[in-house]
Amino acid sequence: GTTDPDVTFLSGDIRGAVATALAAANGKNVVVIGAAVARECIEAGLIDEIVVHLAPILLGDGVRFFGREGAAPKDLETIGVSRAGQVTNLRFRVVR
């Protein structure tokens, strides 16, 4: 397959991956996609904001997003709610 020079795949420690992404972003935001990776970042204290896109469909299975059993709860502050068609976008700041 072809490779995109604008895409870099990282593996290993989540802190190292986020540090690499932040350096590449050069002061811009870094977007983390996927429940498992986002959960690792939340647990490591690497997330400032969370955006949840809520679509009108119920799924029967998936990766638990908000922590593992026994994990400490994370307090969030709502900073925005918007709609785009049928999707509701919820934006939260992670309270430290």
Tab-separated table of C-alpha atoms in Angstrom:
chain	number	residue	atom	x	y	z
A	1	GLY	CA	0.000	0.000	0.000
A	2	THR	CA	0.920	3.637	-0.211
A	3	THR	CA	2.126	5.631	2.752
A	4	ASP	CA	1.063	9.157	3.628
A	5	PRO	CA	4.024	11.356	4.659
A	6	ASP	CA	1.652	13.311	6.945
A	7	VAL	CA	0.778	10.210	8.993
A	8	THR	CA	3.077	8.709	11.617
A	9	PHE	CA	2.259	5.514	13.488
A	10	LEU	CA	3.659	5.235	17.025
A	11	SER	CA	3.879	2.345	19.444
A	12	GLY	CA	5.166	1.887	22.965
A	13	ASP	CA	4.570	4.024	26.046
A	14	ILE	CA	1.555	6.361	25.802
A	15	ARG	CA	3.481	9.226	27.456
A	16	GLY	CA	6.208	9.000	24.822
A	17	ALA	CA	3.664	8.862	22.012
A	18	VAL	CA	1.843	11.947	23.315
A	19	ALA	CA	5.151	13.805	23.795
A	20	THR	CA	6.057	13.022	20.162
A	21	ALA	CA	2.620	14.183	18.986
A	22	LEU	CA	2.844	17.418	21.000
A	23	ALA	CA	6.273	18.191	19.560
A	24	ALA	CA	4.993	17.562	16.025
A	25	ALA	CA	1.909	19.742	16.683
A	26	ASN	CA	4.180	22.704	17.449
A	27	GLY	CA	1.725	24.393	19.845
A	28	LYS	CA	-1.466	23.199	18.164
A	29	ASN	CA	-3.947	20.689	19.569
A	30	VAL	CA	-3.354	16.950	19.460
A	31	VAL	CA	-6.437	14.836	18.778
A	32	VAL	CA	-6.629	11.342	20.282
A	33	ILE	CA	-9.107	9.014	18.572
A	34	GLY	CA	-10.308	5.668	19.849
A	35	ALA	CA	-11.683	4.699	23.232
A	36	ALA	CA	-8.760	2.491	24.286
A	37	VAL	CA	-6.077	5.102	23.483
A	38	ALA	CA	-8.159	7.916	24.991
A	39	ARG	CA	-8.659	5.844	28.152
A	40	GLU	CA	-4.881	5.322	28.464
A	41	CYS	CA	-4.327	9.066	28.060
A	42	ILE	CA	-7.009	9.923	30.634
A	43	GLU	CA	-5.538	7.473	33.145
A	44	ALA	CA	-2.052	8.959	32.562
A	45	GLY	CA	-3.351	12.526	33.092
A	46	LEU	CA	-2.551	13.553	29.506
A	47	ILE	CA	-5.984	14.818	28.415
A	48	ASP	CA	-7.130	18.433	28.855
A	49	GLU	CA	-10.449	18.222	27.027
A	50	ILE	CA	-12.829	15.518	25.840
A	51	VAL	CA	-15.273	15.832	22.952
A	52	VAL	CA	-18.016	13.212	22.794
A	53	HIS	CA	-19.996	12.878	19.566
A	54	LEU	CA	-23.390	11.417	20.446
A	55	ALA	CA	-25.232	9.794	17.534
A	56	PRO	CA	-28.791	8.446	17.680
A	57	ILE	CA	-27.823	4.766	17.512
A	58	LEU	CA	-27.463	2.171	20.273
A	59	LEU	CA	-24.506	-0.179	20.018
A	60	GLY	CA	-24.536	-3.537	21.741
A	61	ASP	CA	-20.795	-3.781	22.385
A	62	GLY	CA	-17.625	-1.729	22.551
A	63	VAL	CA	-14.640	-0.630	24.590
A	64	ARG	CA	-15.403	0.924	27.958
A	65	PHE	CA	-14.362	4.564	27.616
A	66	PHE	CA	-14.583	5.969	31.113
A	67	GLY	CA	-12.015	3.903	32.953
A	68	ARG	CA	-11.487	0.396	34.123
A	69	GLU	CA	-13.241	-1.206	37.046
A	70	GLY	CA	-11.776	0.254	40.225
A	71	ALA	CA	-10.319	3.310	38.443
A	72	ALA	CA	-10.778	6.668	40.158
A	73	PRO	CA	-13.578	8.776	38.637
A	74	LYS	CA	-12.563	11.832	36.599
A	75	ASP	CA	-14.418	15.095	37.158
A	76	LEU	CA	-15.396	16.939	33.990
A	77	GLU	CA	-16.630	20.490	33.450
A	78	THR	CA	-19.020	21.075	30.539
A	79	ILE	CA	-17.606	23.762	28.251
A	80	GLY	CA	-19.780	23.344	25.174
A	81	VAL	CA	-22.747	21.615	23.568
A	82	SER	CA	-23.568	21.853	19.857
A	83	ARG	CA	-25.466	19.966	17.166
A	84	ALA	CA	-24.561	19.042	13.622
A	85	GLY	CA	-27.521	17.334	11.987
A	86	GLN	CA	-28.429	14.305	14.101
A	87	VAL	CA	-25.131	14.366	16.057
A	88	THR	CA	-24.833	16.165	19.397
A	89	ASN	CA	-21.294	17.241	20.335
A	90	LEU	CA	-20.465	17.437	24.040
A	91	ARG	CA	-17.227	19.190	25.042
A	92	PHE	CA	-15.728	18.779	28.517
A	93	ARG	CA	-12.632	20.064	30.325
A	94	VAL	CA	-10.895	17.527	32.568
A	95	VAL	CA	-10.813	19.014	36.088
A	96	ARG	CA	-7.392	18.624	37.685
